[in-house]
Tab-separated table of C-alpha atoms and ligand atoms in Angstrom:
chain	number	residue	atom	x	y	z
A	1	MET	CA	-53.059	-13.508	7.844
A	2	ASN	CA	-55.212	-10.355	7.962
A	3	LEU	CA	-58.556	-10.450	9.749
A	4	ARG	CA	-61.211	-7.827	10.307
A	5	THR	CA	-63.582	-7.515	13.252
A	6	THR	CA	-65.482	-4.754	15.041
A	7	ILE	CA	-64.031	-5.092	18.560
A	8	ALA	CA	-60.695	-6.807	19.274
A	9	ILE	CA	-60.551	-7.897	22.914
A	10	VAL	CA	-57.158	-8.708	24.443
A	11	GLY	CA	-57.459	-11.148	27.373
A	12	ALA	CA	-59.876	-13.988	28.126
A	13	GLY	CA	-60.206	-13.461	31.877
A	14	PRO	CA	-63.615	-12.612	33.335
A	15	ALA	CA	-63.534	-9.078	31.832
A	16	GLY	CA	-62.739	-10.132	28.253
A	17	LEU	CA	-65.056	-13.141	28.224
A	18	LEU	CA	-67.987	-11.210	29.673
A	19	LEU	CA	-67.528	-8.309	27.259
A	20	GLY	CA	-67.695	-10.839	24.417
A	21	HIS	CA	-71.124	-11.938	25.631
A	22	LEU	CA	-72.407	-8.358	25.960
A	23	LEU	CA	-71.249	-7.633	22.401
A	24	ALA	CA	-72.724	-10.886	21.072
A	25	LYS	CA	-76.076	-9.954	22.584
A	26	ALA	CA	-75.953	-6.595	20.777
A	27	GLY	CA	-74.984	-8.297	17.512
A	28	ILE	CA	-71.501	-6.721	17.498
A	29	ASP	CA	-68.696	-8.786	16.011
A	30	PHE	CA	-65.582	-9.457	18.145
A	31	VAL	CA	-62.507	-11.636	18.562
A	32	ILE	CA	-60.696	-12.434	21.810
A	33	ILE	CA	-56.918	-12.890	21.867
A	34	GLU	CA	-55.469	-14.628	24.943
A	35	SER	CA	-51.844	-15.477	25.674
A	36	ARG	CA	-52.559	-18.428	27.993
A	37	SER	CA	-54.276	-21.768	27.447
A	38	ARG	CA	-57.889	-22.366	28.356
A	39	GLU	CA	-56.829	-24.944	30.967
A	40	TYR	CA	-54.400	-22.526	32.602
A	41	ILE	CA	-57.096	-19.857	32.943
A	42	LEU	CA	-59.565	-22.360	34.387
A	43	GLY	CA	-56.944	-23.493	36.897
A	44	ARG	CA	-56.390	-20.024	38.377
A	45	ILE	CA	-57.962	-19.796	41.818
A	46	ARG	CA	-58.897	-16.233	42.589
A	47	ALA	CA	-61.926	-14.319	43.779
A	48	GLY	CA	-65.012	-15.827	45.380
A	49	VAL	CA	-67.687	-13.222	46.099
A	50	LEU	CA	-70.139	-11.705	43.611
A	51	GLU	CA	-71.948	-8.455	44.334
A	52	GLU	CA	-75.675	-8.420	43.702
A	53	SER	CA	-75.174	-6.169	40.668
A	54	SER	CA	-72.598	-8.612	39.228
A	55	VAL	CA	-75.132	-11.420	39.559
A	56	GLU	CA	-77.689	-9.200	37.805
A	57	VAL	CA	-75.310	-8.567	34.886
A	58	LEU	CA	-74.803	-12.324	34.434
A	59	ALA	CA	-78.525	-13.022	34.868
A	60	LYS	CA	-79.510	-10.492	32.188
A	61	LEU	CA	-77.338	-12.411	29.732
A	62	GLY	CA	-78.814	-15.745	30.768
A	63	LEU	CA	-75.388	-16.797	32.073
A	64	ASP	CA	-76.596	-17.603	35.568
A	65	GLY	CA	-77.901	-21.160	35.141
A	66	ARG	CA	-75.220	-22.849	37.240
A	67	LEU	CA	-74.769	-19.745	39.381
A	68	LYS	CA	-78.407	-20.004	40.507
A	69	GLN	CA	-77.931	-23.701	41.198
A	70	HIS	CA	-74.545	-23.662	42.963
A	71	GLY	CA	-73.987	-20.060	44.110
A	72	LEU	CA	-74.297	-19.639	47.874
A	73	VAL	CA	-76.397	-16.570	48.694
A	74	HIS	CA	-75.072	-14.937	51.870
A	75	ASP	CA	-77.052	-12.396	53.875
A	76	GLY	CA	-73.926	-10.984	55.487
A	77	ILE	CA	-70.421	-11.538	56.864
A	78	TYR	CA	-68.852	-11.890	60.304
A	79	LEU	CA	-66.319	-9.449	61.697
A	80	GLN	CA	-64.209	-10.981	64.458
A	81	PHE	CA	-61.810	-9.307	66.906
A	82	GLU	CA	-60.762	-9.628	70.546
A	83	GLY	CA	-62.480	-12.996	70.954
A	84	THR	CA	-65.908	-11.914	69.722
A	85	ARG	CA	-67.683	-12.526	66.403
A	86	HIS	CA	-70.207	-9.986	65.131
A	87	HIS	CA	-72.698	-10.654	62.365
A	88	VAL	CA	-73.107	-7.900	59.794
A	89	ASP	CA	-76.542	-8.602	58.349
A	90	PHE	CA	-76.624	-6.928	54.915
A	91	ALA	CA	-80.110	-8.223	54.187
A	92	GLU	CA	-81.511	-6.692	57.357
A	93	LEU	CA	-79.466	-3.480	57.117
A	94	ILE	CA	-80.025	-2.596	53.465
A	95	GLY	CA	-81.987	-5.444	51.888
A	96	ARG	CA	-79.100	-6.722	49.773
A	97	THR	CA	-77.026	-9.923	49.646
A	98	VAL	CA	-73.848	-11.297	48.022
A	99	THR	CA	-73.295	-14.633	46.306
A	100	VAL	CA	-70.305	-16.864	46.987
A	101	TYR	CA	-69.326	-18.379	43.639
A	102	GLY	CA	-65.713	-18.885	42.548
A	103	GLN	CA	-64.125	-16.881	39.754
A	104	GLN	CA	-63.127	-20.206	38.176
A	105	GLN	CA	-66.793	-21.173	38.012
A	106	VAL	CA	-67.735	-17.804	36.484
A	107	VAL	CA	-64.995	-18.191	33.867
A	108	ASP	CA	-66.023	-21.774	33.129
A	109	ASP	CA	-69.647	-20.674	32.613
A	110	LEU	CA	-68.552	-17.843	30.308
A	111	MET	CA	-66.296	-20.150	28.273
A	112	LEU	CA	-68.961	-22.829	27.853
A	113	ALA	CA	-71.436	-20.197	26.659
A	114	HIS	CA	-68.813	-18.960	24.156
A	115	ASP	CA	-68.451	-22.552	22.911
A	116	GLU	CA	-72.184	-22.560	22.202
A	117	LEU	CA	-71.944	-19.234	20.352
A	118	GLY	CA	-68.911	-20.448	18.401
A	119	SER	CA	-67.002	-17.296	19.414
A	120	ALA	CA	-63.556	-16.614	17.920
A	121	ILE	CA	-61.191	-16.952	20.887
A	122	TYR	CA	-57.477	-17.365	20.129
A	123	PHE	CA	-55.972	-19.027	23.207
A	124	ASP	CA	-52.191	-19.632	23.444
A	125	SER	CA	-51.367	-16.545	21.407
A	126	GLY	CA	-47.814	-15.184	21.350
A	127	ASP	CA	-46.305	-11.712	20.914
A	128	VAL	CA	-49.657	-9.971	21.236
A	129	MET	CA	-49.245	-6.342	20.172
A	130	PRO	CA	-51.958	-3.677	19.852
A	131	LYS	CA	-51.111	-1.097	17.169
A	132	ASP	CA	-52.259	2.252	15.780
A	133	VAL	CA	-54.598	2.946	18.711
A	134	GLU	CA	-54.288	6.673	18.115
A	135	THR	CA	-55.996	6.130	14.742
A	136	PRO	CA	-59.542	5.006	13.773
A	137	ARG	CA	-58.058	1.783	12.314
A	138	PRO	CA	-56.285	0.054	15.188
A	139	SER	CA	-55.200	-3.569	15.005
A	140	VAL	CA	-53.790	-6.357	17.149
A	141	ASP	CA	-50.907	-8.464	15.855
A	142	PHE	CA	-50.326	-11.907	17.349
A	143	GLY	CA	-48.986	-15.370	16.627
A	144	HIS	CA	-51.224	-18.429	16.912
A	145	GLY	CA	-50.585	-22.033	15.845
A	146	GLY	CA	-47.486	-21.047	13.887
A	147	ILE	CA	-49.304	-18.318	11.927
A	148	ARG	CA	-48.897	-14.568	12.361
A	149	TYR	CA	-52.222	-12.697	12.452
A	150	SER	CA	-53.196	-9.048	12.258
A	151	VAL	CA	-56.786	-8.243	13.308
A	152	GLU	CA	-58.036	-4.828	12.344
A	153	ALA	CA	-60.927	-3.436	14.416
A	154	ASP	CA	-62.867	-0.256	15.194
A	155	PHE	CA	-61.800	-0.459	18.845
A	156	ILE	CA	-59.404	-2.503	20.967
A	157	VAL	CA	-60.299	-3.445	24.514
A	158	GLY	CA	-57.423	-4.171	26.878
A	159	ALA	CA	-58.907	-6.763	29.255
A	160	ASP	CA	-55.461	-8.287	29.733
A	161	GLY	CA	-55.033	-7.886	33.470
A	162	PHE	CA	-52.501	-5.964	35.548
A	163	HIS	CA	-49.431	-7.327	33.713
A	164	GLY	CA	-51.002	-7.063	30.251
A	165	VAL	CA	-49.575	-5.282	27.238
A	166	CYS	CA	-52.409	-2.840	26.462
A	167	ARG	CA	-51.912	-0.314	29.265
A	168	SER	CA	-48.171	-0.289	28.561
A	169	ILE	CA	-48.586	1.057	25.013
A	170	ILE	CA	-50.237	4.273	26.247
A	171	PRO	CA	-47.562	7.002	26.078
A	172	ALA	CA	-46.236	7.988	29.521
A	173	SER	CA	-47.298	11.581	28.882
A	174	GLU	CA	-50.947	10.450	28.600
A	175	ILE	CA	-51.277	8.228	31.679
A	176	THR	CA	-50.313	8.362	35.347
A	177	SER	CA	-50.250	5.425	37.756
A	178	PHE	CA	-51.489	5.791	41.320
A	179	GLU	CA	-50.206	3.015	43.566
A	180	ARG	CA	-50.057	1.864	47.147
A	181	ASP	CA	-48.167	-1.172	48.418
A	182	TYR	CA	-48.949	-3.018	51.637
A	183	PRO	CA	-46.445	-4.585	54.023
A	184	PHE	CA	-48.315	-7.914	53.986
A	185	ALA	CA	-49.647	-10.647	51.697
A	186	TRP	CA	-52.287	-13.393	51.837
A	187	LEU	CA	-51.527	-17.063	52.087
A	188	GLY	CA	-54.604	-18.796	50.651
A	189	ILE	CA	-55.590	-22.446	50.819
A	190	LEU	CA	-58.315	-24.592	49.332
A	191	ALA	CA	-59.272	-27.525	51.538
A	192	ASN	CA	-61.555	-30.494	51.030
A	193	VAL	CA	-63.646	-29.895	54.108
A	194	ALA	CA	-67.136	-28.546	54.710
A	195	PRO	CA	-67.003	-24.870	55.731
A	196	SER	CA	-67.076	-24.423	59.504
A	197	THR	CA	-69.194	-21.290	59.091
A	198	ASP	CA	-72.387	-20.329	57.284
A	199	GLU	CA	-71.000	-16.952	56.152
A	200	LEU	CA	-67.520	-15.484	55.593
A	201	ILE	CA	-65.463	-14.601	58.668
A	202	TYR	CA	-63.015	-11.656	58.524
A	203	ALA	CA	-60.841	-11.696	61.657
A	204	LEU	CA	-58.362	-9.241	63.157
A	205	HIS	CA	-55.929	-10.993	65.515
A	206	PRO	CA	-52.708	-9.738	67.153
A	207	ASP	CA	-50.831	-12.293	64.971
A	208	GLY	CA	-52.459	-10.874	61.831
A	209	PHE	CA	-55.570	-11.137	59.673
A	210	ALA	CA	-57.336	-14.437	58.959
A	211	MET	CA	-60.369	-15.255	56.900
A	212	HIS	CA	-62.714	-18.166	56.361
A	213	SER	CA	-64.421	-18.341	52.976
A	214	MET	CA	-65.762	-21.242	50.949
A	215	ARG	CA	-66.375	-22.512	47.446
A	216	SER	CA	-69.123	-25.096	48.005
A	217	PRO	CA	-70.699	-27.117	50.824
A	218	GLU	CA	-67.681	-29.462	50.519
A	219	VAL	CA	-64.790	-27.054	49.889
A	220	SER	CA	-63.411	-24.346	52.182
A	221	ARG	CA	-61.181	-21.414	51.202
A	222	LEU	CA	-59.107	-19.890	53.996
A	223	TYR	CA	-56.539	-17.114	54.200
A	224	LEU	CA	-53.790	-15.992	56.579
A	225	GLN	CA	-51.949	-12.677	56.551
A	226	VAL	CA	-48.236	-13.359	55.994
A	227	ASP	CA	-45.101	-11.381	55.240
A	228	PRO	CA	-44.891	-10.323	51.553
A	229	ASP	CA	-41.492	-11.995	51.140
A	230	ASP	CA	-42.473	-15.171	52.931
A	231	ASP	CA	-42.100	-18.389	50.958
A	232	ILE	CA	-44.912	-20.912	50.693
A	233	GLY	CA	-42.247	-23.584	51.377
A	234	ASN	CA	-42.074	-22.262	54.952
A	235	TRP	CA	-45.717	-23.164	55.497
A	236	SER	CA	-46.404	-26.838	56.161
A	237	ASP	CA	-50.068	-27.862	56.294
A	238	GLU	CA	-49.718	-28.233	60.080
A	239	ARG	CA	-48.372	-24.710	60.447
A	240	ILE	CA	-51.183	-23.279	58.312
A	241	TRP	CA	-53.911	-25.025	60.343
A	242	ALA	CA	-52.266	-23.978	63.606
A	243	GLY	CA	-52.265	-20.345	62.428
A	244	LEU	CA	-55.898	-20.552	61.348
A	245	HIS	CA	-56.956	-22.117	64.681
A	246	GLU	CA	-55.110	-19.426	66.576
A	247	ARG	CA	-56.488	-16.465	64.636
A	248	LEU	CA	-60.031	-17.680	63.930
A	249	GLY	CA	-60.532	-19.620	67.177
A	250	LEU	CA	-63.471	-18.835	69.421
A	251	ASP	CA	-64.839	-20.550	72.515
A	252	GLY	CA	-67.572	-23.013	71.551
A	253	TRP	CA	-66.669	-22.996	67.831
A	254	THR	CA	-64.629	-25.590	65.956
A	255	LEU	CA	-62.623	-25.068	62.785
A	256	ASN	CA	-62.755	-28.299	60.801
A	257	GLU	CA	-59.565	-29.384	59.042
A	258	GLY	CA	-59.318	-31.210	55.731
A	259	GLU	CA	-56.893	-32.094	52.979
A	260	ILE	CA	-55.238	-28.958	51.561
A	261	THR	CA	-55.400	-29.174	47.763
A	262	GLU	CA	-53.882	-25.800	46.881
A	263	LYS	CA	-51.783	-23.204	48.685
A	264	SER	CA	-50.137	-20.006	47.496
A	265	ILE	CA	-49.092	-16.524	48.603
A	266	THR	CA	-50.448	-13.411	46.835
A	267	PRO	CA	-48.986	-9.936	47.418
A	268	MET	CA	-51.307	-6.977	47.817
A	269	ARG	CA	-51.390	-3.747	45.947
A	270	SER	CA	-53.716	-0.867	45.184
A	271	PHE	CA	-53.293	0.538	41.679
A	272	VAL	CA	-55.327	2.879	39.483
A	273	ALA	CA	-54.425	4.147	36.017
A	274	SER	CA	-55.434	7.779	35.482
A	275	THR	CA	-57.293	6.923	32.282
A	276	MET	CA	-59.019	3.867	30.846
A	277	ASN	CA	-59.158	5.248	27.337
A	278	TYR	CA	-56.505	6.316	24.860
A	279	GLY	CA	-57.588	6.876	21.267
A	280	THR	CA	-59.377	3.735	20.099
A	281	LEU	CA	-58.079	1.678	23.054
A	282	PHE	CA	-60.226	1.074	26.138
A	283	LEU	CA	-59.064	-0.660	29.319
A	284	ALA	CA	-61.304	-2.821	31.532
A	285	GLY	CA	-60.796	-4.744	34.785
A	286	ASP	CA	-57.352	-5.394	36.265
A	287	ALA	CA	-55.719	-3.764	33.221
A	288	GLY	CA	-56.912	-0.434	34.640
A	289	HIS	CA	-56.902	-0.987	38.401
A	290	ILE	CA	-56.307	-3.500	41.167
A	291	VAL	CA	-57.302	-3.634	44.823
A	292	PRO	CA	-56.229	-5.683	47.821
A	293	PRO	CA	-58.722	-8.573	48.132
A	294	THR	CA	-60.125	-7.684	51.582
A	295	GLY	CA	-63.238	-6.012	50.173
A	296	ALA	CA	-63.787	-8.765	47.541
A	297	LYS	CA	-63.812	-6.161	44.783
A	298	GLY	CA	-61.343	-7.251	42.039
A	299	LEU	CA	-63.659	-9.493	40.049
A	300	ASN	CA	-66.687	-7.292	40.727
A	301	SER	CA	-64.876	-4.204	39.408
A	302	ALA	CA	-63.967	-6.115	36.244
A	303	ILE	CA	-67.651	-6.978	35.807
A	304	SER	CA	-68.856	-3.407	36.444
A	305	ASP	CA	-66.316	-1.935	33.973
A	306	VAL	CA	-67.362	-4.354	31.297
A	307	ALA	CA	-71.072	-3.820	31.939
A	308	MET	CA	-70.506	-0.078	31.393
A	309	LEU	CA	-68.240	-0.585	28.379
A	310	GLY	CA	-70.585	-3.126	26.781
A	311	ALA	CA	-73.527	-0.726	27.165
A	312	ALA	CA	-71.421	2.161	25.806
A	313	LEU	CA	-70.308	0.198	22.730
A	314	THR	CA	-73.884	-0.937	22.135
A	315	ALA	CA	-75.044	2.710	22.263
A	316	TYR	CA	-72.186	3.715	19.940
A	317	TYR	CA	-73.314	1.293	17.226
A	318	ALA	CA	-76.907	2.467	17.723
A	319	GLY	CA	-75.712	5.995	16.869
A	320	ASP	CA	-74.961	7.492	20.316
A	321	SER	CA	-71.239	7.994	21.001
A	322	GLY	CA	-71.877	9.849	24.303
A	323	PRO	CA	-71.595	6.914	26.727
A	324	LEU	CA	-68.335	5.707	25.125
A	325	SER	CA	-66.783	9.151	25.446
A	326	THR	CA	-67.535	9.192	29.192
A	327	TYR	CA	-66.710	5.509	29.892
A	328	SER	CA	-63.282	6.146	31.387
A	329	ASP	CA	-64.521	8.880	33.746
A	330	ARG	CA	-67.534	6.837	34.868
A	331	ALA	CA	-65.529	3.652	35.414
A	332	LEU	CA	-62.862	5.551	37.364
A	333	SER	CA	-65.442	7.373	39.463
A	334	ARG	CA	-66.862	4.031	40.633
A	335	GLN	CA	-63.380	2.573	40.969
A	336	TRP	CA	-62.062	5.264	43.301
A	337	LYS	CA	-64.944	4.605	45.695
A	338	THR	CA	-64.141	0.908	45.524
A	339	GLN	CA	-60.442	1.645	46.063
A	340	TYR	CA	-61.192	3.569	49.213
A	341	PHE	CA	-63.439	0.836	50.608
A	342	SER	CA	-60.874	-1.888	49.849
A	343	ARG	CA	-58.140	0.098	51.503
A	344	TRP	CA	-60.307	0.836	54.553
A	345	MET	CA	-61.229	-2.843	55.021
A	346	THR	CA	-57.588	-3.844	54.525
A	347	ASP	CA	-56.207	-1.293	56.978
A	348	MET	CA	-58.875	-2.115	59.572
A	349	LEU	CA	-58.141	-5.847	59.551
A	350	HIS	CA	-54.360	-6.324	59.014
A	351	THR	CA	-51.625	-5.820	61.563
A	352	SER	CA	-48.289	-4.163	60.799
A	353	GLY	CA	-45.312	-2.474	62.367
A	354	THR	CA	-43.385	-3.301	65.526
A	355	GLY	CA	-43.327	-2.255	69.169
A	356	THR	CA	-45.505	0.600	70.322
A	357	GLU	CA	-46.290	1.636	66.741
A	358	ALA	CA	-47.857	-1.796	66.110
A	359	GLU	CA	-49.687	-1.591	69.429
A	360	PHE	CA	-51.029	1.878	68.608
A	361	ARG	CA	-52.268	0.637	65.264
A	362	TYR	CA	-53.866	-2.496	66.726
A	363	ARG	CA	-55.726	-0.625	69.473
A	364	GLY	CA	-57.025	1.867	66.925
A	365	GLN	CA	-58.240	-1.005	64.747
A	366	VAL	CA	-60.088	-2.558	67.673
A	367	GLY	CA	-61.619	0.846	68.360
A	368	GLN	CA	-62.721	1.146	64.748
A	369	LEU	CA	-64.191	-2.378	64.744
A	370	GLU	CA	-66.028	-1.714	68.025
A	371	TYR	CA	-67.420	1.479	66.537
A	372	VAL	CA	-68.484	-0.149	63.261
A	373	THR	CA	-70.106	-3.175	64.876
A	374	GLY	CA	-71.815	-0.951	67.457
A	375	SER	CA	-73.301	1.560	65.034
A	376	GLU	CA	-76.252	0.750	62.824
A	377	ARG	CA	-75.242	3.602	60.514
A	378	ALA	CA	-71.614	2.470	60.213
A	379	LEU	CA	-72.766	-1.099	59.562
A	380	ALA	CA	-75.046	0.167	56.794
A	381	VAL	CA	-72.106	2.039	55.245
A	382	LEU	CA	-70.069	-1.159	55.212
A	383	ALA	CA	-73.011	-3.191	53.888
A	384	GLU	CA	-73.743	-0.742	51.091
A	385	GLN	CA	-70.169	-0.889	49.816
A	386	TYR	CA	-69.554	-4.606	50.343
A	387	THR	CA	-72.696	-5.609	48.455
A	388	GLY	CA	-71.705	-3.215	45.651
A	389	LEU	CA	-72.361	0.298	44.445
A	390	PRO	CA	-74.758	0.794	41.535
A	391	ILE	CA	-73.320	0.390	38.038
A	392	GLU	CA	-74.134	3.660	36.307
A	393	GLY	CA	-75.631	3.623	32.831
A	394	VAL	CA	-76.411	-0.102	32.786
B	401	RFL	P1	-57.477	-11.321	34.595
B	401	RFL	O1	-58.305	-12.308	35.261
B	401	RFL	O2	-56.091	-11.131	35.073
B	401	RFL	O3	-57.461	-11.700	33.045
B	401	RFL	C1	-56.589	-11.106	32.133
B	401	RFL	C2	-56.313	-12.080	31.020
B	401	RFL	O4	-55.446	-11.473	30.068
B	401	RFL	C3	-54.449	-12.422	29.724
B	401	RFL	N1	-53.272	-11.677	29.223
B	401	RFL	C4	-53.000	-11.506	27.917
B	401	RFL	N2	-53.643	-11.937	26.809
B	401	RFL	C5	-53.098	-11.606	25.607
B	401	RFL	N3	-51.958	-10.898	25.489
B	401	RFL	C6	-51.284	-10.448	26.573
B	401	RFL	N4	-50.173	-9.728	26.432
B	401	RFL	C7	-51.801	-10.754	27.849
B	401	RFL	N5	-51.405	-10.483	29.117
B	401	RFL	C8	-52.306	-11.049	29.940
B	401	RFL	C9	-54.183	-13.205	30.977
B	401	RFL	O5	-53.598	-14.478	30.710
B	401	RFL	C10	-55.589	-13.322	31.542
B	401	RFL	O6	-56.239	-14.488	31.097
B	401	RFL	O7	-58.154	-9.869	34.578
B	401	RFL	P2	-59.702	-9.442	34.534
B	401	RFL	O8	-60.432	-10.190	33.473
B	401	RFL	O9	-59.685	-7.974	34.540
B	401	RFL	O10	-60.327	-9.978	35.904
B	401	RFL	C11	-59.922	-9.434	37.122
B	401	RFL	C12	-59.896	-10.483	38.211
B	401	RFL	O11	-59.262	-11.655	37.743
B	401	RFL	C13	-59.175	-9.983	39.448
B	401	RFL	O12	-59.589	-8.659	39.761
B	401	RFL	C14	-59.385	-10.788	40.711
B	401	RFL	O13	-59.223	-12.152	40.538
B	401	RFL	C15	-58.407	-10.261	41.757
B	401	RFL	N6	-58.116	-11.250	42.762
B	401	RFL	C16	-59.012	-11.418	43.733
B	401	RFL	N7	-60.097	-10.623	43.775
B	401	RFL	C17	-61.001	-10.794	44.734
B	401	RFL	O14	-62.006	-10.068	44.741
B	401	RFL	N8	-60.830	-11.781	45.695
B	401	RFL	C18	-59.748	-12.620	45.680
B	401	RFL	O15	-59.630	-13.498	46.504
B	401	RFL	C19	-58.791	-12.461	44.689
B	401	RFL	N9	-57.713	-13.266	44.628
B	401	RFL	C20	-56.956	-12.038	42.700
B	401	RFL	C21	-56.791	-13.073	43.634
B	401	RFL	C22	-55.959	-11.813	41.735
B	401	RFL	C23	-54.809	-12.576	41.701
B	401	RFL	N10	-53.784	-12.213	40.748
B	401	RFL	C24	-54.077	-11.355	39.621
B	401	RFL	C25	-52.421	-12.315	40.990
B	401	RFL	C26	-55.675	-13.884	43.567
B	401	RFL	C27	-54.687	-13.670	42.590
B	401	RFL	C28	-53.531	-14.615	42.538
B	402	PHB	C1	-62.586	-15.819	48.453
B	402	PHB	O1	-63.533	-16.582	48.684
B	402	PHB	O2	-61.594	-16.193	47.814
B	402	PHB	C2	-62.625	-14.432	48.972
B	402	PHB	C3	-63.765	-13.974	49.596
B	402	PHB	C4	-63.800	-12.681	50.091
B	402	PHB	C5	-62.698	-11.865	49.957
B	402	PHB	C6	-61.571	-12.330	49.327
B	402	PHB	C7	-61.523	-13.614	48.830
B	402	PHB	O3	-62.728	-10.609	50.473
């Protein structure tokens, strides 16, 4: 069956769903094609921190009803090392905050708002294939409910994540991948227990990194640095709690335990594609870049890309093609700053190596953390990046 739309979006993660709302607001027609089911997407537990500018993007679209009600506004974070916990007060340092609100909740809000709009979202699609993106009449072919579809559009947006199909159709001569792997991964748990902290704790410990985050006043989210080839089967609940007590422990502070409802191991990688535009194809979010989660930037970068792309497409249909022609450069310029921050936070807080090499690294990290927590200027640098750089042109 042949369909026609203005913008064909591949992927119904946060990037694709949010772009749909930006286009709807501008009166631009779109369809979203997603390979997974709605339930599967809602079940994926991922990011948890929204930058102030991400909250503003959602607020401008009126998509912040539940976010305002249930999001936890945090003035800062804690950095912990060598048995001491230091508060980094973003609000005091630079007058900005972050909001703790799960990616699942963001996605749920976006989907419910699409239900109200009656948006065309094809979940459970098979063999999704963008075509003719070097021409002004690109299309996306896909199977859905036993029928083969071909949607023709003015532009295709690849919001299909790191493993998506869109980036892969760009000829190798037109795109370069920049990558960095890390010798560690995160074991993450969700636990039915009130958070033991008012704000997120990022801890460097000789055994490795640990972190205490949260999803609500009743649910805690905690992470442990583990080996990238470790198996979750090696981690009983008892072993996980013991590791968390050891790495997060502090005299006079108690880590409350609760029932673990989810546990998994996620590898870490930094990746940036050299371009986010090829012909009539544009990439957004994880399709174009990924970061290790230490700076809480994955979801926020997806939101900033889409805010820029939505504004650029809106300008294009109002007669100004300038912003669309510079989208890739502007998105990548912000992304490289975010990449550097994510890498810096990751390197500062994770242990690696053996023997004297590991010791050298660890002592340098403690030195860096002592410097950062002891310098008002260094703290402001961290605060400015953690709470989010401005989104240009939005
Ligand atoms: P998503 O969320 O991956 O959504 C892409 C969507 O595209 C679909 N898709 C396709 N659809 C059609 N055809 C195809 N061929 C397709 N191939 C894929 C997928 O099913 C999916 O629904 O990308 P998006 O929208 O760019 O959003 C990015 C964020 O999801 C991501 O940056 C963060 O969640 C990264 N991330 C984390 N970031 C943080 O800031 N803090 C975290 O704690 C954190 N934890 C995580 C994460 C990413 C993870 N992944 C990707 C493995 C934990 C995990 C497990
Ligand atoms: C989370 O709550 O899942 C979370 C928070 C901050 C991060 C990474 C993950 O840096």
